XYZ file of C-alpha atoms in Angstrom:
683
model
C -41.356 23.395 -1.480
C -41.366 24.400 2.192
C -39.724 27.668 3.184
C -37.913 26.977 6.452
C -34.841 28.532 8.079
C -31.504 26.845 7.487
C -30.767 24.198 10.083
C -34.429 23.388 10.681
C -35.103 21.264 7.601
C -36.575 17.863 8.477
C -34.272 15.067 7.279
C -34.829 11.309 7.079
C -31.089 10.832 7.557
C -30.724 10.539 11.316
C -27.566 9.834 13.280
C -28.336 6.115 13.565
C -28.456 5.693 9.798
C -25.185 7.582 9.407
C -23.532 5.471 12.111
C -24.738 2.171 10.669
C -23.057 2.970 7.348
C -19.770 4.166 8.831
C -16.524 2.573 7.634
C -15.514 0.931 4.385
C -14.121 -2.283 2.902
C -10.344 -2.622 3.114
C -7.472 -4.969 2.271
C -8.881 -6.834 -0.725
C -7.257 -10.068 -1.875
C -7.765 -13.147 -4.015
C -7.999 -16.613 -2.489
C -8.067 -18.847 -5.517
C -10.801 -17.338 -7.686
C -12.620 -15.887 -4.681
C -12.330 -12.267 -3.514
C -11.962 -11.530 0.210
C -11.788 -8.254 2.121
C -12.156 -6.799 5.616
C -15.402 -4.983 6.368
C -16.638 -2.757 9.231
C -19.334 -3.784 11.662
C -20.127 -0.549 13.584
C -23.176 -2.077 15.288
C -21.051 -4.984 16.590
C -18.845 -2.878 18.873
C -17.011 -1.494 15.853
C -15.196 -4.726 15.022
C -13.945 -5.635 11.539
C -14.791 -8.962 10.003
C -13.433 -10.806 6.982
C -15.849 -11.201 4.071
C -15.623 -13.967 1.498
C -17.185 -13.638 -1.948
C -17.628 -17.064 -3.431
C -17.376 -17.690 -7.167
C -21.199 -17.861 -7.374
C -21.399 -14.257 -6.101
C -22.656 -14.992 -2.595
C -20.993 -13.268 0.371
C -20.389 -14.551 3.868
C -18.695 -13.236 6.991
C -15.940 -15.718 7.792
C -15.447 -14.833 11.456
C -18.313 -14.248 13.906
C -18.104 -11.924 16.923
C -15.971 -11.305 18.861
C -13.258 -11.913 16.245
C -11.910 -8.546 15.110
C -9.541 -8.612 12.132
C -7.355 -5.569 12.753
C -3.677 -4.984 13.416
C -2.229 -2.349 15.739
C 1.271 -2.154 14.268
C 2.168 1.565 14.309
C -1.252 1.891 16.059
C -2.826 2.662 12.680
C -2.389 -0.961 11.643
C -1.868 -2.627 8.320
C -2.931 -5.543 6.169
C -4.160 -8.073 8.794
C -4.819 -11.321 6.903
C -3.588 -13.844 4.341
C -5.141 -17.002 2.954
C -4.360 -19.817 0.545
C -6.535 -22.334 -1.232
C -5.911 -25.923 -0.076
C -7.578 -29.070 -1.515
C -10.008 -29.257 1.419
C -10.684 -25.532 1.717
C -8.991 -22.189 2.479
C -6.226 -21.805 5.054
C -6.550 -18.426 6.790
C -4.178 -16.498 9.053
C -5.253 -13.209 10.622
C -4.503 -10.731 13.400
C -7.109 -10.503 16.188
C -7.363 -6.971 17.521
C -8.071 -7.822 21.173
C -4.741 -9.547 21.870
C -2.836 -8.779 18.626
C -1.900 -12.436 18.262
C -1.661 -14.074 14.868
C -4.230 -16.872 14.456
C -4.687 -19.644 11.920
C -7.994 -21.145 10.856
C -7.638 -24.429 9.036
C -10.502 -25.933 7.004
C -13.099 -27.353 9.378
C -11.447 -26.028 12.541
C -11.770 -23.060 14.888
C -9.010 -20.422 14.948
C -5.970 -21.225 17.081
C -3.096 -18.889 18.020
C 0.243 -19.020 16.246
C 2.047 -16.363 18.292
C 2.517 -15.834 22.035
C 1.284 -13.170 24.367
C 3.941 -10.802 25.644
C 4.796 -10.012 29.249
C 5.073 -6.336 28.270
C 1.906 -4.309 27.955
C 2.497 -3.327 24.341
C 2.851 -6.959 23.372
C 3.830 -8.534 20.091
C 2.042 -7.102 17.083
C 1.878 -8.399 13.532
C 0.978 -7.029 10.112
C 1.189 -7.943 6.436
C 1.174 -11.741 6.867
C 2.254 -13.725 3.821
C 1.821 -17.481 3.677
C 4.964 -19.316 2.606
C 3.383 -22.749 2.323
C 6.455 -24.631 1.136
C 8.339 -23.434 4.209
C 5.414 -23.971 6.577
C 5.666 -20.340 7.711
C 3.931 -16.993 7.771
C 6.217 -14.054 7.021
C 5.132 -10.830 8.752
C 6.178 -7.472 10.063
C 6.784 -7.897 13.789
C 6.476 -4.972 16.187
C 7.890 -5.951 19.574
C 7.794 -3.778 22.667
C 10.883 -3.951 24.834
C 9.911 -1.620 27.678
C 7.084 0.453 29.139
C 7.457 3.579 26.984
C 5.722 3.895 23.599
C 9.137 4.276 21.983
C 10.573 1.113 23.577
C 9.996 -0.908 20.448
C 11.788 -2.797 17.685
C 10.495 -3.801 14.265
C 11.703 -6.444 11.873
C 10.576 -9.095 9.420
C 9.845 -12.414 11.059
C 8.730 -15.944 10.152
C 6.041 -17.599 12.294
C 5.730 -21.410 12.042
C 2.320 -22.659 10.967
C 2.539 -25.683 13.255
C 1.744 -23.541 16.314
C 5.096 -24.102 18.011
C 5.480 -20.340 18.612
C 2.095 -19.944 20.329
C 3.837 -20.121 23.727
C 7.466 -19.802 22.692
C 8.800 -16.482 21.375
C 12.095 -18.159 20.463
C 10.285 -20.249 17.850
C 9.654 -17.079 15.853
C 12.471 -16.799 13.321
C 13.819 -13.282 12.730
C 14.424 -12.675 9.017
C 16.079 -9.269 9.401
C 17.695 -7.290 12.171
C 16.086 -4.207 13.696
C 18.552 -1.777 12.137
C 15.710 0.311 10.693
C 13.055 1.808 12.926
C 10.206 1.169 10.483
C 9.624 -1.202 7.615
C 6.924 -2.791 5.521
C 6.555 -6.463 4.704
C 8.574 -8.087 1.952
C 7.313 -8.599 -1.571
C 8.689 -11.798 -3.039
C 9.695 -11.791 -6.689
C 7.643 -14.114 -8.916
C 10.570 -16.513 -9.232
C 10.883 -16.601 -5.428
C 14.554 -15.642 -5.496
C 14.392 -12.095 -4.168
C 12.485 -10.016 -1.659
C 12.022 -6.250 -1.595
C 10.684 -4.046 1.182
C 10.641 -0.440 2.367
C 12.332 1.007 5.446
C 12.779 4.399 7.070
C 13.987 5.927 10.320
C 13.235 8.723 12.765
C 12.745 11.628 12.400
C 11.450 10.961 8.893
C 7.880 9.995 8.154
C 7.382 7.699 5.155
C 6.277 10.594 2.924
C 9.556 12.361 3.742
C 12.023 9.643 2.760
C 12.105 5.853 2.490
C 14.500 3.267 1.093
C 13.922 0.189 -1.053
C 15.862 -2.803 0.224
C 16.390 -5.920 -1.880
C 17.750 -9.227 -0.625
C 18.199 -12.738 -1.985
C 15.962 -15.505 -0.700
C 18.129 -18.542 0.019
C 17.413 -21.783 1.876
C 20.519 -21.663 4.048
C 22.296 -18.398 3.468
C 24.900 -17.068 5.935
C 22.444 -14.368 7.071
C 19.374 -16.617 7.100
C 16.700 -16.813 4.419
C 17.222 -13.169 3.394
C 20.845 -12.565 2.429
C 22.823 -9.695 1.023
C 20.270 -6.986 1.784
C 21.139 -3.703 0.100
C 19.501 -0.340 -0.522
C 18.653 0.014 -4.213
C 16.529 3.191 -4.319
C 15.216 6.028 -2.206
C 16.817 8.066 0.526
C 16.208 10.785 3.136
C 14.611 13.179 0.632
C 12.876 10.677 -1.654
C 9.642 9.027 -0.621
C 8.906 5.611 -2.085
C 5.340 4.639 -1.223
C 5.255 1.057 -2.502
C 7.559 -1.582 -3.976
C 6.696 -4.736 -5.926
C 7.944 -6.999 -8.677
C 6.884 -7.612 -12.254
C 7.298 -11.035 -13.786
C 9.701 -10.974 -16.687
C 7.873 -11.849 -19.916
C 10.923 -12.080 -22.127
C 12.887 -9.359 -23.877
C 14.033 -6.232 -22.106
C 16.703 -7.053 -19.563
C 16.072 -10.786 -19.577
C 17.559 -13.164 -22.104
C 17.355 -16.884 -22.500
C 20.684 -17.144 -20.718
C 19.265 -15.361 -17.678
C 16.815 -18.206 -17.136
C 19.576 -20.656 -16.265
C 21.783 -18.391 -14.193
C 22.179 -19.115 -10.519
C 20.518 -16.940 -7.890
C 23.867 -15.398 -7.050
C 24.382 -14.255 -10.634
C 20.948 -12.728 -11.082
C 21.718 -9.488 -9.261
C 24.264 -7.238 -10.938
C 25.914 -4.379 -9.111
C 25.328 -0.957 -10.680
C 27.312 1.501 -8.588
C 25.731 1.359 -5.153
C 22.528 -0.196 -6.467
C 21.417 -3.726 -7.233
C 19.813 -4.138 -10.642
C 17.547 -7.155 -11.144
C 18.236 -8.981 -14.390
C 15.213 -11.304 -14.239
C 11.985 -10.257 -12.517
C 11.757 -6.492 -12.644
C 11.506 -4.103 -9.726
C 8.569 -1.671 -9.593
C 8.192 1.222 -7.172
C 6.370 4.544 -6.755
C 8.825 7.387 -6.045
C 8.336 11.146 -5.673
C 11.858 12.022 -6.833
C 10.356 14.424 -9.425
C 7.969 15.986 -6.925
C 5.143 13.559 -7.753
C 4.756 9.900 -6.813
C 5.310 8.305 -10.224
C 5.849 4.676 -11.187
C 9.316 3.327 -12.001
C 10.519 -0.018 -13.355
C 14.164 -0.872 -12.831
C 14.645 2.823 -11.914
C 13.189 4.131 -15.191
C 9.944 6.158 -15.229
C 6.978 4.413 -16.851
C 4.391 7.185 -17.113
C 5.817 10.577 -16.056
C 2.972 12.851 -15.039
C 2.189 15.586 -12.545
C -0.087 13.113 -10.809
C 0.228 10.815 -7.828
C 0.667 7.054 -8.319
C 1.239 6.659 -4.575
C 0.271 8.282 -1.320
C 0.900 8.634 2.385
C 1.866 5.307 3.947
C -0.207 5.694 7.120
C -0.902 1.954 7.219
C 1.235 -0.978 6.191
C 0.334 -2.936 3.080
C -1.313 -0.139 1.112
C -1.206 -0.733 -2.651
C -1.497 1.863 -5.387
C -0.302 -0.448 -8.153
C -0.298 -4.162 -8.916
C 1.427 -5.904 -11.847
C -0.624 -8.288 -13.997
C 0.733 -11.510 -15.456
C 0.473 -10.130 -19.017
C 2.969 -7.343 -18.326
C 0.419 -4.557 -17.754
C 0.106 -2.774 -14.409
C -3.076 -1.783 -12.594
C -2.646 1.659 -11.024
C -4.563 3.986 -8.718
C -3.588 7.506 -9.748
C -4.744 11.077 -9.920
C -4.395 14.662 -8.839
C -6.691 15.149 -5.901
C -9.335 12.542 -6.715
C -8.100 9.144 -7.934
C -8.944 6.772 -10.797
C -8.188 3.120 -11.530
C -6.256 2.564 -14.731
C -4.311 -0.034 -16.676
C -0.803 1.036 -17.646
C 1.230 -0.428 -20.492
C 4.844 -0.088 -19.253
C 6.261 -0.480 -22.749
C 4.401 2.483 -24.263
C 3.384 4.516 -21.223
C -0.252 4.373 -22.352
C -2.713 4.589 -19.463
C -6.412 3.752 -19.874
C -8.792 4.400 -16.977
C -11.730 2.212 -16.046
C -15.098 3.668 -16.947
C -17.651 4.065 -14.191
C -19.241 6.470 -11.738
C -16.454 6.309 -9.151
C -14.405 9.388 -8.271
C -12.171 7.848 -5.622
C -10.241 4.586 -5.493
C -8.716 3.564 -2.182
C -5.118 2.395 -1.811
C -5.889 -1.321 -1.972
C -5.595 -3.550 -5.046
C -5.494 -7.255 -5.839
C -4.967 -8.974 -9.198
C -5.429 -12.472 -10.582
C -5.035 -13.144 -14.283
C -6.855 -10.314 -16.015
C -8.982 -9.510 -12.974
C -8.303 -6.396 -10.894
C -10.149 -5.827 -7.611
C -10.262 -2.427 -5.927
C -12.355 -0.378 -3.487
C -14.083 2.697 -4.897
C -16.678 5.340 -4.093
C -18.323 8.457 -5.521
C -20.347 11.431 -4.281
C -23.453 9.257 -4.759
C -22.131 5.985 -3.381
C -20.109 4.827 -0.407
C -17.060 2.610 -0.784
C -17.728 -0.733 -2.462
C -15.651 -3.569 -3.900
C -15.162 -3.186 -7.654
C -13.750 -5.642 -10.191
C -12.179 -4.547 -13.477
C -11.668 -6.925 -16.401
C -8.351 -5.749 -17.819
C -9.112 -7.347 -21.209
C -12.457 -5.674 -21.834
C -12.173 -2.609 -19.603
C -15.497 -3.474 -18.003
C -15.807 -2.604 -14.300
C -18.602 -3.699 -11.968
C -19.454 -3.813 -8.285
C -18.954 -7.318 -6.890
C -19.138 -6.854 -3.125
C -20.005 -4.556 -0.260
C -22.421 -2.894 -2.658
C -23.651 0.540 -1.685
C -27.194 0.603 -0.371
C -28.954 3.926 -0.108
C -29.745 4.690 3.514
C -32.339 7.218 2.347
C -33.593 8.484 -0.987
C -30.482 9.803 -2.833
C -32.236 13.119 -3.453
C -31.120 13.995 0.088
C -27.424 13.480 -0.685
C -25.257 16.601 -0.970
C -24.008 17.853 -4.315
C -20.289 18.707 -3.947
C -18.428 21.457 -5.734
C -14.705 21.072 -6.412
C -13.216 24.465 -5.624
C -9.820 26.153 -5.513
C -9.513 29.221 -3.300
C -6.829 31.861 -2.927
C -4.991 31.609 0.372
C -2.412 33.984 1.866
C 0.108 35.226 -0.695
C -2.212 33.961 -3.425
C -1.403 30.304 -2.834
C -3.949 27.751 -4.029
C -6.117 26.013 -1.453
C -8.157 23.043 -2.617
C -11.552 22.248 -1.118
C -14.830 20.412 -1.606
C -17.851 22.575 -0.872
C -21.166 20.915 0.036
C -23.997 23.481 0.058
C -27.157 22.808 2.081
C -29.401 20.541 0.045
C -32.963 19.278 0.510
C -35.407 18.246 -2.237
C -38.408 19.812 -0.527
C -37.023 22.677 1.546
C -35.561 26.088 0.896
C -34.607 28.951 3.171
C -36.083 32.451 3.140
C -34.517 34.488 0.370
C -32.749 36.920 2.687
C -31.021 34.201 4.776
C -27.488 32.920 4.239
C -26.651 29.405 5.457
C -24.349 28.442 8.296
C -21.212 26.557 7.219
C -18.823 24.204 8.979
C -15.240 23.980 7.746
C -13.913 20.421 8.054
C -10.178 19.971 8.589
C -8.999 16.445 7.778
C -6.603 14.443 9.941
C -3.044 13.452 9.247
C -2.239 16.242 8.653
C -0.524 14.493 5.719
C -3.760 13.212 4.225
C -6.665 14.613 2.203
C -10.452 14.663 1.965
C -11.783 12.127 -0.571
C -14.576 13.152 -2.939
C -17.071 10.512 -1.802
C -20.482 10.172 -0.224
C -20.133 10.761 3.504
C -23.371 10.365 5.415
C -22.015 12.512 8.225
C -21.780 15.382 5.749
C -25.260 14.542 4.437
C -26.529 14.554 8.033
C -25.767 18.282 8.169
C -26.408 19.406 4.583
C -29.847 17.780 4.497
C -30.782 19.908 7.524
C -29.576 23.139 5.952
C -25.967 23.403 7.189
C -23.214 23.674 4.593
C -19.877 21.864 4.828
C -16.523 22.785 3.279
C -13.778 20.135 3.374
C -10.402 21.836 3.036
C -7.278 20.193 1.654
C -5.041 22.751 3.325
C -1.337 23.067 2.542
C 0.322 19.846 3.665
C -2.341 17.618 2.106
C -1.480 14.749 -0.186
C -2.668 14.375 -3.765
C -1.164 17.581 -5.143
C 2.558 16.861 -5.291
C 5.430 17.126 -2.836
C 5.681 20.927 -2.966
C 2.060 21.296 -1.828
C 2.635 18.608 0.807
C 5.687 20.398 2.186
C 3.951 23.738 2.664
C 3.314 22.505 6.184
C 6.988 21.860 6.957
C 7.624 23.688 10.251
C 4.317 25.533 9.648
C 1.786 23.277 11.408
C -0.653 25.499 13.266
C 0.018 28.293 10.783
C -0.594 27.191 7.178
C -3.423 24.789 8.029
C -5.155 27.426 10.163
C -4.670 30.134 7.516
C -5.926 27.976 4.652
C -9.066 26.881 6.495
C -9.774 30.487 7.464
C -9.199 31.625 3.872
C -11.876 29.214 2.621
C -14.307 30.265 5.352
C -13.793 33.969 4.628
C -14.072 33.436 0.867
C -17.403 31.637 1.259
C -18.659 34.544 3.337
C -17.260 37.191 0.973
C -18.949 35.658 -2.059
C -22.297 35.396 -0.270
C -22.315 31.603 -0.014
C -22.084 31.440 3.798
C -23.258 33.541 6.705
C -20.181 35.273 8.087
C -21.594 35.192 11.614
C -22.437 31.492 11.492
C -19.153 29.797 10.625
C -17.772 26.826 12.554
C -14.762 24.546 12.260
C -14.564 20.820 12.888
C -11.713 18.330 12.807
C -10.366 15.115 14.290
C -6.827 14.121 15.265
C -4.562 16.570 13.409
C -7.770 18.216 12.209
C -8.730 18.581 15.868
C -5.443 20.404 16.376
C -6.309 22.741 13.486
C -9.784 23.361 14.909
C -8.423 24.147 18.382
C -5.582 26.285 17.005
C -8.141 28.176 14.918
C -10.020 29.148 18.082
C -6.860 30.395 19.776
C -5.390 32.041 16.674
C -8.313 33.524 14.694
C -11.688 35.167 15.210
C -13.338 33.576 12.186
C -15.517 30.959 13.844
C -18.487 31.148 16.171
C -17.864 27.655 17.566
C -15.909 24.442 16.967
C -16.141 20.665 17.205
C -12.787 19.239 18.293
C -12.419 15.465 18.024
C -9.603 13.429 19.654
C -7.097 16.247 19.091
C -3.471 17.113 19.596
C -3.541 20.059 22.026
C -0.111 20.113 23.694
C 2.898 19.877 21.370
C 5.441 19.563 24.149
C 3.587 16.669 25.738
C 3.005 15.038 22.363
C 6.698 15.265 21.489
C 7.888 13.954 24.874
C 6.139 10.659 25.335
C 2.405 11.299 25.016
C 1.954 9.602 21.667
C 2.980 6.431 19.860
C 6.349 5.749 18.301
C 5.408 6.360 14.655
C 4.539 10.020 15.213
C 6.783 10.734 18.189
C 9.220 12.625 15.925
C 6.604 13.940 13.503
C 6.776 17.414 15.117
C 10.420 17.645 13.996
C 9.164 18.334 10.477
C 5.783 19.855 11.298
C 7.125 22.354 13.842
C 10.905 21.936 14.083
C 13.149 19.981 16.469
C 11.999 20.614 20.047
C 15.541 21.191 21.304
C 16.092 23.912 18.698
C 12.743 25.740 18.760
C 11.127 25.094 22.161
C 9.372 28.469 22.160
C 7.614 27.570 18.920
C 6.030 24.534 20.577
C 4.567 26.695 23.329
C 3.615 29.473 20.955
C 1.459 27.196 18.783
C -0.049 24.803 21.318
C -3.738 25.504 22.045
C -3.216 24.316 25.632
C -0.892 27.290 26.207
C -3.447 29.801 24.927
C -6.751 28.544 26.282
C -7.472 32.025 27.607
C -7.853 33.255 24.020
C -10.907 31.076 23.420
C -14.113 33.085 23.646
C -16.613 30.914 21.744
C -18.352 27.623 22.622
C -16.877 24.298 21.596
C -17.540 20.571 21.780
C -14.631 18.289 22.712
C -14.921 14.563 21.859
C -12.370 12.002 23.046
C -11.861 8.239 23.180
C -10.560 7.141 26.557
C -8.456 4.345 25.044
C -6.688 6.685 22.611
C -2.903 6.248 22.755
C -2.197 8.498 19.759
C -3.913 11.624 21.096
C -4.450 10.631 24.738
C -7.233 12.037 26.926
C -4.671 13.617 29.269
C -4.250 16.379 26.693
C -7.967 17.178 26.795
C -7.913 17.166 30.585
C -4.949 19.541 30.661
C -6.617 21.822 28.141
C -9.886 21.999 30.090
C -8.032 22.678 33.332
C -6.590 25.806 31.717
C -10.137 26.946 30.909
C -11.318 26.745 34.510
C -12.999 29.971 35.548
C -12.998 31.438 32.012
C -16.794 31.126 31.641
C -16.504 29.782 28.086
C -19.352 27.330 27.308
C -18.091 23.905 26.335
C -19.090 20.244 26.436
C -16.660 17.370 26.903
C -17.802 13.869 25.916
C -15.371 11.018 26.627
C -16.142 7.509 25.368
C -15.005 4.326 27.046
C -13.755 1.609 24.731
C -12.980 4.023 21.895
C -9.485 4.706 20.681
C -8.249 7.078 17.983
C -11.286 7.529 15.758
C -14.721 6.273 16.674
C -15.847 2.836 15.491
C -18.903 2.006 17.562
C -22.295 3.000 16.214
C -23.542 4.284 19.571
C -20.520 6.588 19.834
C -21.108 8.048 16.371
C -24.779 8.654 17.184
C -23.971 10.502 20.403
C -21.201 12.531 18.757
C -23.282 13.601 15.744
C -26.300 14.607 17.793
C -24.111 16.566 20.204
C -22.428 18.357 17.319
C -25.740 19.322 15.743
C -26.983 20.589 19.114
C -23.863 22.754 19.424
C -24.585 24.437 16.088
C -28.274 24.759 16.916
C -27.578 26.606 20.151
C -24.819 28.831 18.765
C -26.407 29.608 15.378
C -30.005 29.843 16.582
C -31.204 26.801 14.616
C -34.216 24.621 15.354
C -33.465 21.062 14.202
C -36.318 18.757 15.227
C -35.806 15.778 17.501
C -32.229 16.411 18.642
C -31.259 16.041 22.347
C -29.980 19.278 23.844
C -26.278 19.326 24.593
C -25.533 20.574 28.096
C -22.626 23.002 28.406
C -20.172 23.519 31.237
C -18.870 27.000 31.991
């Protein structure tokens, strides 16, 4: 055991290894008996490919560079592909990130476009494609820009012909709904094909504030098109429904033998102002009790103070999936999540055994097979299959490969701290960890508080090589699920209502101070780091507290007034209404909390990282912020990356950002990490 100061421990986990393993599998699905999913390729300009797992267990990337399977609907995107098994091979449709067009790849052919380019810069964008083979169409969410502003946009459900006739002709795209609602997710067709259900919501609500379930009949030639008689059946302004789906009727319950021969028009019975299915049964995850729980035909299936849903940041997320045998696969938990099989008749829930502590919000089912994406503190995200008959779960794709010997991985502690007024603050604490190094007995370690983005999100309890990059060198990390985070019920989530820049800052500071008070961290060597909304929290912490000796601020919100008046995308353009309050009613609050208005309060060094193509937190905010610092003689470094948007995807960007961040801590905390380029500061 070597005795070396914290921050100077030699680590085999360099920035290149961390960058090469960045990202995770997403959007799993079955194509026949095969399992497909999207996968990151950080060393290929950060693109995402589509991976196919054949029935013999071999994997292949279906689309070579430069194909990039990623949607930009809402800017955060959504499920970008669909496929069907044909006699001569799979038929694939997907969204290509570069032009946002929908493409089809037929067996034996190269991809060809199905949708046109748009004359407007925002273009036509697509998400959640569903192949309707018997109609020769792809049903999707369409996001269509109508003017130059980010808010000049309409969204609706649309049908794209598979014959390619819409590739140059927007009028060939059939609109299935109007654009009455500002936001919506793609339709889920009932197993009998007679009904469709989807979610919708409107400004100023975000989907975790309030959404509505809409059900319509699917008819060949209805008066309103293929989706007729659309009505709201659940949800509302103060009830968030995170997902909707259907369960095939297996006899009994609300279905009788007579129901099987009723016409489509008779299969929906009015119940007050709701529509009640009498055949296939409606499933949804609602937080009407304060927790996202699962409901079938408006009745709770497994009431618990746990979450069976989450924040709908992307379209097509799935926390539950009904099986043909009447059971339901569910991702659920309080904080961390598990994969379970729920019996709706008894409410019994049995979780899959395995080492995983976090299941992502993506599921696919076929027969008794359930496919999910899971990770643990010892493994990154990988594709997992559960046999619902035996309860056996195994990794089938994207298997975790140790970048270094696992003895260098951090060992997290799940902690709950006392915040202001005694409120609970949840966090994951990662102490410095090295198998062959220890610090002198008198020395306390430096710690970096990590504030997650969103802010309506949370920190998953999984192996993160960026955390290991620091802990293996002797720098501790504390991930804080501050008030406003998901995973702990609606009351915890709503602590941030009109308190953004207050509660998040206080909770992060409370964790930092507690670690120092208990002798875990060096009080004089505390830092804060965050991206997006976490970048806001990091910047606001420098202008509003004196806890930290430095900060790493990544693609942040810095100017609330600018952000609320056209400097962000449509989805979050009214988000400040709930996070801060309506601008027209509390304009002083926007100025009071914005870091850009209080740059003169910053007295410690910081690193500012920004993607130049970011339209969510645009670089103009960083430029405005730095202009206010002119002449203040505060050391800072500003690194702006061409070709990067909101969140970094390219390996070379991650390498530069990590090494710069470590150099910041080295210079401020007096550390001596070997082999790290020195970050140059501006004053």
